[in-house]
CSV table of C-alpha atoms in Angstrom, one decimal:
chain,number,residue,atom,x,y,z
A,2,ALA,CA,-37.4,-112.9,-135.4
A,3,LEU,CA,-39.9,-110.7,-133.6
A,4,GLN,CA,-43.3,-109.9,-135.8
A,5,PRO,CA,-44.5,-106.4,-135.7
A,6,GLY,CA,-46.0,-105.3,-132.6
A,7,GLU,CA,-44.6,-108.4,-130.5
A,8,VAL,CA,-42.5,-108.1,-127.2
A,9,LEU,CA,-40.4,-111.2,-126.0
A,10,VAL,CA,-40.3,-111.3,-122.0
A,11,ASP,CA,-37.5,-113.4,-121.0
A,12,VAL,CA,-38.1,-114.4,-117.1
A,13,ALA,CA,-35.9,-114.9,-114.4
A,14,ILE,CA,-36.3,-115.9,-110.5
A,15,GLU,CA,-33.9,-114.0,-108.4
A,16,ASP,CA,-33.3,-114.8,-104.8
A,17,ASP,CA,-35.1,-111.6,-104.0
A,18,GLY,CA,-37.6,-111.3,-106.7
A,19,LEU,CA,-38.6,-111.5,-110.4
A,20,ALA,CA,-36.6,-110.0,-113.3
A,21,ALA,CA,-38.2,-109.7,-116.7
A,22,TYR,CA,-36.2,-108.9,-119.4
A,23,ARG,CA,-38.0,-107.3,-122.3
A,24,VAL,CA,-37.3,-107.0,-125.8
A,25,GLY,CA,-39.0,-105.1,-128.6
A,26,THR,CA,-38.4,-103.0,-131.6
A,27,GLU,CA,-38.1,-100.3,-129.1
A,28,GLY,CA,-35.1,-101.7,-127.5
A,29,PHE,CA,-34.0,-103.9,-124.2
A,30,GLU,CA,-34.7,-103.0,-120.8
A,31,VAL,CA,-34.9,-104.9,-117.4
A,32,VAL,CA,-38.2,-105.0,-115.3
A,33,PHE,CA,-37.5,-106.3,-111.6
A,34,GLU,CA,-40.0,-106.4,-108.9
A,35,PRO,CA,-39.0,-107.8,-105.4
A,36,MET,CA,-40.9,-110.5,-104.0
A,37,ASP,CA,-40.9,-113.8,-102.0
A,38,VAL,CA,-40.1,-116.1,-104.9
A,39,ALA,CA,-40.4,-119.2,-102.8
A,40,THR,CA,-44.2,-119.0,-102.8
A,41,LEU,CA,-44.2,-119.4,-106.5
A,42,ALA,CA,-43.1,-123.0,-106.3
A,43,ALA,CA,-45.8,-124.0,-103.4
A,44,PRO,CA,-48.1,-125.6,-105.6
A,45,GLU,CA,-45.4,-128.0,-107.0
A,46,LEU,CA,-45.5,-129.8,-103.3
A,47,VAL,CA,-49.4,-131.1,-103.6
A,48,ASP,CA,-51.2,-133.9,-105.1
A,49,VAL,CA,-52.1,-133.1,-108.4
A,50,ARG,CA,-55.9,-132.7,-107.5
A,51,GLN,CA,-55.0,-130.1,-105.3
A,52,ARG,CA,-52.7,-128.1,-108.0
A,53,GLN,CA,-55.7,-126.4,-110.0
A,54,PRO,CA,-57.2,-124.3,-107.1
A,55,MET,CA,-54.1,-123.5,-105.7
A,56,LEU,CA,-52.6,-122.6,-108.9
A,57,LEU,CA,-55.4,-120.2,-109.8
A,58,ALA,CA,-55.8,-118.8,-106.3
A,59,LEU,CA,-52.0,-118.0,-106.2
A,60,VAL,CA,-51.9,-116.3,-109.6
A,61,ARG,CA,-55.0,-114.6,-109.2
A,62,THR,CA,-54.2,-113.1,-105.6
A,63,HIS,CA,-50.5,-112.8,-105.6
A,64,ALA,CA,-49.7,-108.9,-105.0
A,65,GLY,CA,-46.2,-109.2,-106.3
A,66,LEU,CA,-47.3,-111.1,-109.2
A,67,ALA,CA,-49.9,-108.5,-110.4
A,68,GLN,CA,-47.3,-105.5,-109.8
A,69,TRP,CA,-44.8,-107.3,-111.9
A,70,ALA,CA,-47.3,-108.0,-114.7
A,71,THR,CA,-48.6,-104.3,-114.7
A,72,ARG,CA,-44.8,-103.2,-115.1
A,73,VAL,CA,-43.8,-105.8,-117.8
A,74,THR,CA,-46.9,-104.6,-120.1
A,75,SER,CA,-46.5,-100.4,-119.2
A,76,ASP,CA,-45.4,-98.0,-121.6
A,77,TRP,CA,-44.3,-99.3,-125.0
A,78,ALA,CA,-45.2,-103.0,-124.3
A,79,HIS,CA,-49.0,-102.3,-123.3
A,80,GLY,CA,-51.3,-104.2,-125.6
A,81,ARG,CA,-48.5,-105.7,-127.5
A,82,ASN,CA,-48.5,-109.6,-128.5
A,83,LEU,CA,-46.3,-111.2,-125.7
A,84,LEU,CA,-44.0,-114.3,-126.1
A,85,LEU,CA,-43.0,-115.1,-122.1
A,86,VAL,CA,-39.9,-117.7,-121.5
A,87,PRO,CA,-40.4,-118.5,-117.9
A,88,ASP,CA,-37.8,-119.9,-115.6
A,89,GLY,CA,-37.8,-122.9,-113.4
A,90,PRO,CA,-41.3,-123.3,-111.7
A,91,LEU,CA,-42.9,-120.6,-113.5
A,92,TYR,CA,-43.4,-122.9,-116.3
A,93,ASN,CA,-46.1,-124.6,-114.3
A,94,LEU,CA,-48.1,-121.3,-113.4
A,95,PRO,CA,-50.7,-120.3,-115.6
A,96,LEU,CA,-49.2,-116.9,-116.4
A,97,HIS,CA,-51.8,-115.7,-118.2
A,98,GLU,CA,-54.1,-115.4,-115.4
A,99,ILE,CA,-52.2,-112.9,-113.5
A,100,ARG,CA,-54.9,-110.2,-112.5
A,101,ILE,CA,-54.1,-106.9,-113.7
A,102,GLY,CA,-57.0,-104.7,-112.6
A,103,ASP,CA,-59.5,-107.2,-112.2
A,104,ASN,CA,-59.2,-108.9,-115.5
A,105,PRO,CA,-56.9,-111.8,-116.4
A,106,TRP,CA,-53.7,-110.7,-118.0
A,107,HIS,CA,-54.6,-112.6,-121.5
A,108,THR,CA,-57.7,-110.5,-121.8
A,109,ARG,CA,-55.2,-107.3,-122.0
A,110,GLN,CA,-52.9,-109.1,-125.0
A,111,PRO,CA,-52.3,-112.4,-126.5
A,112,ILE,CA,-49.4,-114.6,-124.5
A,113,GLY,CA,-47.4,-117.4,-125.8
A,114,LEU,CA,-45.0,-119.0,-124.4
A,115,LEU,CA,-41.2,-120.4,-125.6
A,116,PRO,CA,-39.3,-122.9,-123.9
A,117,CYS,CA,-36.1,-120.4,-124.9
A,118,ALA,CA,-35.6,-117.2,-126.7
A,119,ALA,CA,-33.6,-118.9,-129.4
A,120,TRP,CA,-36.8,-120.9,-130.4
A,121,LEU,CA,-38.0,-118.2,-132.7
A,122,LEU,CA,-34.9,-118.6,-134.6
A,123,ARG,CA,-34.8,-122.4,-134.6
A,124,ALA,CA,-38.5,-123.8,-135.2
A,125,ALA,CA,-38.8,-124.8,-138.8
A,126,ARG,CA,-42.1,-124.6,-140.7
A,127,MET,CA,-43.5,-127.7,-142.4
A,128,GLN,CA,-44.5,-127.7,-145.8
A,129,SER,CA,-47.3,-130.1,-145.2
A,130,ARG,CA,-51.2,-130.4,-145.6
A,131,ALA,CA,-51.5,-133.5,-143.8
A,132,CYS,CA,-53.1,-133.9,-140.3
A,133,LEU,CA,-53.7,-136.5,-137.8
A,134,VAL,CA,-56.8,-136.8,-135.4
A,135,ALA,CA,-57.0,-139.2,-132.5
A,136,GLY,CA,-58.4,-139.6,-129.1
A,137,ASN,CA,-60.5,-141.3,-126.8
A,138,SER,CA,-58.0,-144.5,-126.6
A,139,ALA,CA,-59.6,-146.1,-123.5
A,140,GLY,CA,-63.5,-145.4,-124.7
A,141,ASP,CA,-64.4,-143.6,-121.5
A,142,LEU,CA,-64.6,-139.8,-122.8
A,143,HIS,CA,-67.2,-139.0,-124.6
A,144,GLY,CA,-66.3,-135.2,-124.9
A,145,ALA,CA,-63.1,-136.5,-126.7
A,146,GLU,CA,-64.9,-138.8,-128.9
A,147,SER,CA,-67.3,-135.8,-130.3
A,148,GLU,CA,-64.2,-133.4,-130.0
A,149,CYS,CA,-62.3,-135.8,-132.7
A,150,ALA,CA,-65.0,-136.0,-134.8
A,151,ALA,CA,-65.4,-132.1,-135.0
A,152,VAL,CA,-61.8,-131.2,-135.4
A,153,ALA,CA,-61.5,-133.9,-137.8
A,154,ASN,CA,-64.0,-132.6,-139.8
A,155,GLU,CA,-62.3,-129.4,-139.7
A,156,LEU,CA,-59.4,-130.2,-140.9
A,157,GLY,CA,-60.4,-132.6,-143.5
A,158,THR,CA,-59.6,-135.8,-142.4
A,159,THR,CA,-60.8,-138.8,-140.2
A,160,ALA,CA,-60.5,-139.3,-136.5
A,161,LEU,CA,-58.6,-142.6,-135.2
A,162,THR,CA,-60.5,-142.9,-132.2
A,163,GLY,CA,-61.1,-145.9,-129.4
A,164,ALA,CA,-58.8,-149.2,-130.1
A,165,ARG,CA,-57.5,-147.3,-133.4
A,166,CYS,CA,-56.0,-144.5,-131.3
A,167,SER,CA,-52.9,-146.7,-130.7
A,168,ARG,CA,-48.9,-146.3,-129.8
A,169,ALA,CA,-48.8,-147.9,-133.6
A,170,ALA,CA,-50.8,-145.6,-135.6
A,171,LEU,CA,-49.1,-142.5,-133.6
A,172,GLU,CA,-46.1,-143.8,-134.5
A,173,THR,CA,-46.9,-144.7,-138.1
A,174,ALA,CA,-47.9,-141.0,-139.1
A,175,LEU,CA,-45.2,-139.4,-137.2
A,176,GLN,CA,-42.8,-141.6,-139.4
A,177,SER,CA,-44.6,-140.6,-142.6
A,178,GLY,CA,-43.5,-137.3,-142.8
A,179,PRO,CA,-43.9,-133.9,-141.8
A,180,LEU,CA,-47.5,-133.0,-140.6
A,181,ASP,CA,-49.5,-129.5,-140.5
A,182,ILE,CA,-51.7,-130.4,-137.0
A,183,VAL,CA,-51.6,-133.1,-134.7
A,184,HIS,CA,-54.5,-133.2,-132.2
A,185,LEU,CA,-54.7,-136.0,-129.4
A,186,ALA,CA,-57.8,-136.1,-127.2
A,187,VAL,CA,-56.5,-138.7,-124.6
A,188,HIS,CA,-55.7,-139.3,-121.0
A,189,GLY,CA,-52.3,-137.8,-120.0
A,190,ARG,CA,-50.3,-137.3,-117.0
A,191,GLY,CA,-47.6,-135.2,-115.7
A,192,ASP,CA,-45.4,-135.1,-112.3
A,193,THR,CA,-44.0,-132.1,-111.1
A,194,GLN,CA,-41.5,-134.1,-109.1
A,195,GLN,CA,-40.5,-136.8,-111.7
A,196,GLY,CA,-40.5,-135.5,-115.2
A,197,VAL,CA,-39.8,-139.1,-116.2
A,198,ARG,CA,-43.2,-140.2,-115.5
A,199,ALA,CA,-45.2,-137.7,-117.9
A,200,SER,CA,-47.1,-140.0,-120.3
A,201,LEU,CA,-50.1,-140.5,-122.7
A,202,LEU,CA,-52.6,-143.2,-122.5
A,203,LEU,CA,-52.8,-144.6,-125.8
A,204,ALA,CA,-54.6,-148.1,-127.2
A,205,ASP,CA,-51.9,-151.1,-127.1
A,206,GLY,CA,-53.4,-152.9,-130.1
A,207,LEU,CA,-54.4,-156.0,-127.7
A,208,ASP,CA,-57.7,-154.3,-126.9
A,209,GLY,CA,-56.1,-152.9,-124.0
A,210,THR,CA,-54.4,-149.4,-123.3
A,211,GLU,CA,-50.9,-148.6,-122.4
A,212,TRP,CA,-49.2,-145.6,-120.9
A,213,VAL,CA,-46.6,-144.7,-123.3
A,214,PRO,CA,-44.0,-142.7,-121.2
A,215,PHE,CA,-41.9,-139.3,-121.7
A,216,GLU,CA,-38.9,-141.2,-122.9
A,217,ALA,CA,-40.5,-143.1,-125.6
A,218,LEU,CA,-42.3,-140.0,-127.1
A,219,ALA,CA,-39.0,-138.1,-127.0
A,220,GLN,CA,-37.7,-140.7,-129.3
A,221,ARG,CA,-40.4,-139.9,-132.2
A,222,GLN,CA,-39.9,-137.1,-134.7
A,223,TRP,CA,-42.5,-134.9,-134.2
A,224,GLN,CA,-42.5,-133.0,-137.4
A,225,ALA,CA,-45.2,-130.8,-137.4
A,226,ASN,CA,-46.3,-127.3,-137.2
A,227,LEU,CA,-48.8,-127.7,-134.2
A,228,VAL,CA,-49.1,-130.4,-131.8
A,229,VAL,CA,-52.6,-130.4,-129.8
A,230,LEU,CA,-52.4,-132.3,-126.4
A,231,SER,CA,-55.7,-132.1,-125.3
A,232,GLY,CA,-55.1,-134.6,-122.2
A,233,CYS,CA,-54.5,-133.8,-118.5
A,234,SER,CA,-51.3,-132.2,-117.3
A,235,THR,CA,-49.4,-132.5,-121.1
A,236,GLY,CA,-47.5,-129.3,-120.0
A,237,VAL,CA,-46.7,-130.0,-116.7
A,238,SER,CA,-42.8,-130.1,-116.4
A,239,GLY,CA,-40.8,-131.9,-113.7
A,240,PRO,CA,-37.2,-132.6,-113.5
A,241,LEU,CA,-35.1,-135.3,-115.2
A,242,HIS,CA,-31.7,-136.2,-113.7
A,243,GLY,CA,-32.2,-133.7,-111.2
A,244,HIS,CA,-32.2,-130.5,-113.3
A,245,GLU,CA,-33.4,-130.7,-116.8
A,246,MET,CA,-37.2,-130.1,-117.1
A,247,VAL,CA,-39.5,-132.2,-119.0
A,248,SER,CA,-43.2,-133.1,-119.9
A,249,VAL,CA,-45.0,-134.5,-122.9
A,250,ALA,CA,-45.3,-130.9,-124.3
A,251,ARG,CA,-41.5,-130.8,-124.4
A,252,ALA,CA,-41.2,-134.3,-125.8
A,253,ALA,CA,-42.6,-133.0,-128.7
A,254,LEU,CA,-41.0,-129.6,-128.7
A,255,GLU,CA,-37.6,-131.1,-128.6
A,256,SER,CA,-38.4,-133.9,-131.2
A,257,GLY,CA,-39.5,-131.3,-133.8
A,258,ALA,CA,-42.8,-129.6,-133.3
A,259,ALA,CA,-42.9,-126.4,-133.9
A,260,SER,CA,-45.7,-125.3,-131.2
A,261,VAL,CA,-47.6,-126.9,-128.6
A,262,LEU,CA,-50.6,-126.6,-127.0
A,263,ALA,CA,-51.0,-128.6,-123.8
A,264,SER,CA,-52.1,-128.2,-120.2
A,265,LEU,CA,-50.7,-127.5,-116.7
A,266,TRP,CA,-53.4,-129.7,-114.6
A,267,PRO,CA,-56.1,-132.1,-115.2
A,268,VAL,CA,-58.8,-131.0,-117.7
A,269,ALA,CA,-62.6,-131.8,-117.8
A,270,ASP,CA,-63.7,-134.0,-120.6
A,271,GLN,CA,-66.8,-131.9,-121.9
A,272,ALA,CA,-64.9,-128.6,-121.2
A,273,ALA,CA,-62.0,-129.4,-122.9
A,274,ALA,CA,-64.3,-130.7,-125.7
A,275,ALA,CA,-66.0,-127.4,-126.3
A,276,PHE,CA,-62.6,-125.2,-125.9
A,277,MET,CA,-61.0,-127.1,-128.5
A,278,VAL,CA,-63.6,-127.1,-131.0
A,279,ALA,CA,-63.6,-123.3,-130.6
A,280,PHE,CA,-60.1,-123.1,-130.8
A,281,HIS,CA,-59.7,-125.2,-134.4
A,282,GLU,CA,-62.6,-123.0,-135.9
A,283,SER,CA,-60.8,-119.9,-135.0
A,284,VAL,CA,-57.7,-121.4,-136.3
A,285,ALA,CA,-59.4,-122.2,-139.8
A,286,GLN,CA,-61.3,-119.0,-139.9
A,287,GLN,CA,-57.9,-117.2,-139.4
A,288,ARG,CA,-56.2,-119.4,-142.1
A,289,ARG,CA,-58.7,-118.6,-144.8
A,290,HIS,CA,-57.8,-115.2,-144.6
A,291,GLY,CA,-53.9,-115.5,-144.0
A,292,ASP,CA,-51.8,-116.4,-141.2
A,293,CYS,CA,-53.1,-117.5,-137.8
A,294,ASP,CA,-52.0,-116.1,-134.4
A,295,LEU,CA,-52.5,-119.1,-132.4
A,296,ARG,CA,-52.2,-116.9,-129.3
A,297,MET,CA,-55.6,-115.0,-130.3
A,298,ALA,CA,-57.5,-118.2,-131.5
A,299,LEU,CA,-56.6,-119.4,-127.8
A,300,ASP,CA,-58.1,-116.3,-126.4
A,301,GLU,CA,-61.1,-116.6,-128.4
A,302,ALA,CA,-61.6,-120.6,-127.4
A,303,ARG,CA,-61.3,-119.1,-123.7
A,304,ARG,CA,-64.2,-116.5,-124.6
A,305,SER,CA,-66.2,-119.5,-126.2
A,306,VAL,CA,-66.3,-121.3,-123.2
A,307,LEU,CA,-67.1,-118.3,-121.0
A,308,THR,CA,-70.1,-117.7,-123.4
A,309,GLN,CA,-71.2,-120.9,-123.0
A,310,GLY,CA,-71.0,-120.5,-119.2
A,311,LEU,CA,-70.7,-124.4,-118.6
A,312,PRO,CA,-71.5,-125.5,-115.0
A,313,PRO,CA,-69.3,-127.8,-112.8
A,314,ASP,CA,-71.9,-130.5,-113.1
A,315,GLU,CA,-71.5,-130.3,-116.9
A,316,ILE,CA,-67.8,-130.1,-117.4
A,317,GLY,CA,-67.1,-133.6,-117.5
A,318,GLN,CA,-64.4,-135.9,-115.9
A,319,PRO,CA,-60.7,-135.2,-115.7
A,320,ARG,CA,-58.8,-136.8,-118.6
A,321,ASP,CA,-56.0,-138.0,-116.2
A,322,GLY,CA,-56.7,-141.6,-116.4
A,323,ARG,CA,-57.7,-142.6,-112.9
A,324,GLY,CA,-60.4,-144.3,-113.4
A,325,VAL,CA,-59.1,-146.3,-116.5
A,326,ASP,CA,-58.5,-150.2,-116.0
A,327,PRO,CA,-54.9,-150.3,-118.2
A,328,THR,CA,-55.6,-154.2,-119.3
A,329,ALA,CA,-58.9,-153.5,-121.0
A,330,ARG,CA,-60.9,-151.1,-123.2
A,331,GLY,CA,-64.4,-149.9,-122.1
A,332,THR,CA,-64.2,-150.5,-118.5
A,333,ALA,CA,-63.4,-147.1,-117.5
A,334,VAL,CA,-64.8,-146.2,-114.2
A,335,ALA,CA,-66.4,-143.1,-113.7
A,336,THR,CA,-64.8,-140.6,-110.9
A,337,SER,CA,-66.5,-138.5,-108.5
A,338,GLN,CA,-63.7,-136.1,-108.2
A,339,ALA,CA,-64.4,-134.0,-111.0
A,340,VAL,CA,-62.2,-130.9,-111.7
A,341,ALA,CA,-62.9,-128.0,-109.3
A,342,GLY,CA,-64.2,-124.9,-110.6
A,343,ASP,CA,-66.3,-123.8,-113.8
A,344,GLY,CA,-65.8,-124.3,-117.4
A,345,LEU,CA,-63.4,-121.3,-117.6
A,346,ASP,CA,-61.3,-122.5,-115.0
A,347,ALA,CA,-60.9,-125.9,-116.7
A,348,VAL,CA,-59.6,-124.6,-119.9
A,349,ALA,CA,-57.9,-121.7,-118.4
A,350,ALA,CA,-55.0,-125.1,-118.1
A,351,PHE,CA,-54.3,-124.4,-121.6
A,352,VAL,CA,-51.2,-122.8,-122.8
A,353,LEU,CA,-49.3,-122.3,-126.1
A,354,ILE,CA,-45.8,-123.2,-126.2
A,355,GLY,CA,-43.6,-122.4,-129.5
A,356,ARG,CA,-43.8,-120.8,-132.7
A,357,PRO,CA,-46.9,-118.5,-132.3
A,358,THR,CA,-48.1,-118.7,-135.4
A,359,LEU,CA,-49.4,-120.6,-138.3
A,360,ASP,CA,-48.9,-120.2,-142.2
A,361,ARG,CA,-51.9,-119.7,-144.4
A,362,GLN,CA,-50.3,-122.3,-146.9
A,363,GLY,CA,-50.9,-125.1,-144.4
A,364,LEU,CA,-54.9,-125.3,-144.5
A,365,PRO,CA,-56.0,-128.2,-146.0
A,366,GLU,CA,-57.5,-128.0,-149.8
A,367,GLU,CA,-61.0,-128.4,-149.9
A,368,ALA,CA,-61.1,-130.9,-152.5
A,369,THR,CA,-58.4,-132.8,-151.7
A,370,PRO,CA,-58.2,-133.9,-148.0
A,371,ALA,CA,-54.8,-134.9,-147.2
A,372,GLY,CA,-55.2,-136.3,-143.9
A,373,LEU,CA,-53.2,-139.6,-142.5
A,374,ALA,CA,-55.8,-140.7,-139.9
A,375,GLY,CA,-57.6,-143.0,-142.3
A,376,ARG,CA,-54.5,-144.9,-142.8
A,377,PRO,CA,-54.6,-148.5,-141.2
A,378,ASP,CA,-52.4,-149.7,-138.3
């Protein structure tokens, strides 16, 4: 199932170090790097607002991780497109930000994640041109509003925003049949200690909002080639029943999505909007000429935000719902606790999980937009 020039790296945490099982056309081998693996789980024990700087500091300064990544990408794996299968707490680390030399790992080669190695054989391709774009359910995210408009225009559909971004609308769209792309720009939350708390904030149809939990999301059929979760901590995994690691992203994957783009910490509204618009533009550009490698689109979007150079005071409020009154729309309270770092740090949270490519055939036809987003609740 590996594409030409692609390398699968199945990662395992051992008692005394980190192992990588590399698979490529050249064969199979194990790379092992001794290190104190207990330090890799340290960010799981702090408050969600402290996780981002701690996670980035960990992967950017950890000598063991740098040496491990350097060895993983040496010789025949150098420059190849990577598919990493993390282990345990590594799912919550931005492994793509590990420093190799002076630069992030992802600047050397495109990186995607898999929930398991067999995902390449399992993930089904949906023969659909229909798309759903929805967001800003609480009416407080100006970046998400403009993001949805731009993404919907790119995909040839109409965005559902505000009160129309409801649980009922999402469920109706998911039940109507396979989709090509689902894009949701809403408040989200994850919990590294209690995975069952993972949820999305959607309109409730009664002029208010509701947190829709992981368990309810997992009951729906997310039959889509790509699900984009442009909200806070949608990729953060936490234990369920003591052992299974779950998140909003995993709910979508386990329920039929072939690929999911999600975040590992609270993302800033304006920075996320700039990133997402650039991401979809790159996806559309690739699909006009053939298949799309989502890992490359991810890197292109990161470069776009870096080029824009968004300063800390312009990246926007976090999409974590902390300032939202869940009983009414339009009553969100602006928070002074902005996401730390600059625009590039804010969008470093996004990771791709699942099948790394999109077929050209899924591109909506210009003359006949087939989006589902215009359907009434």
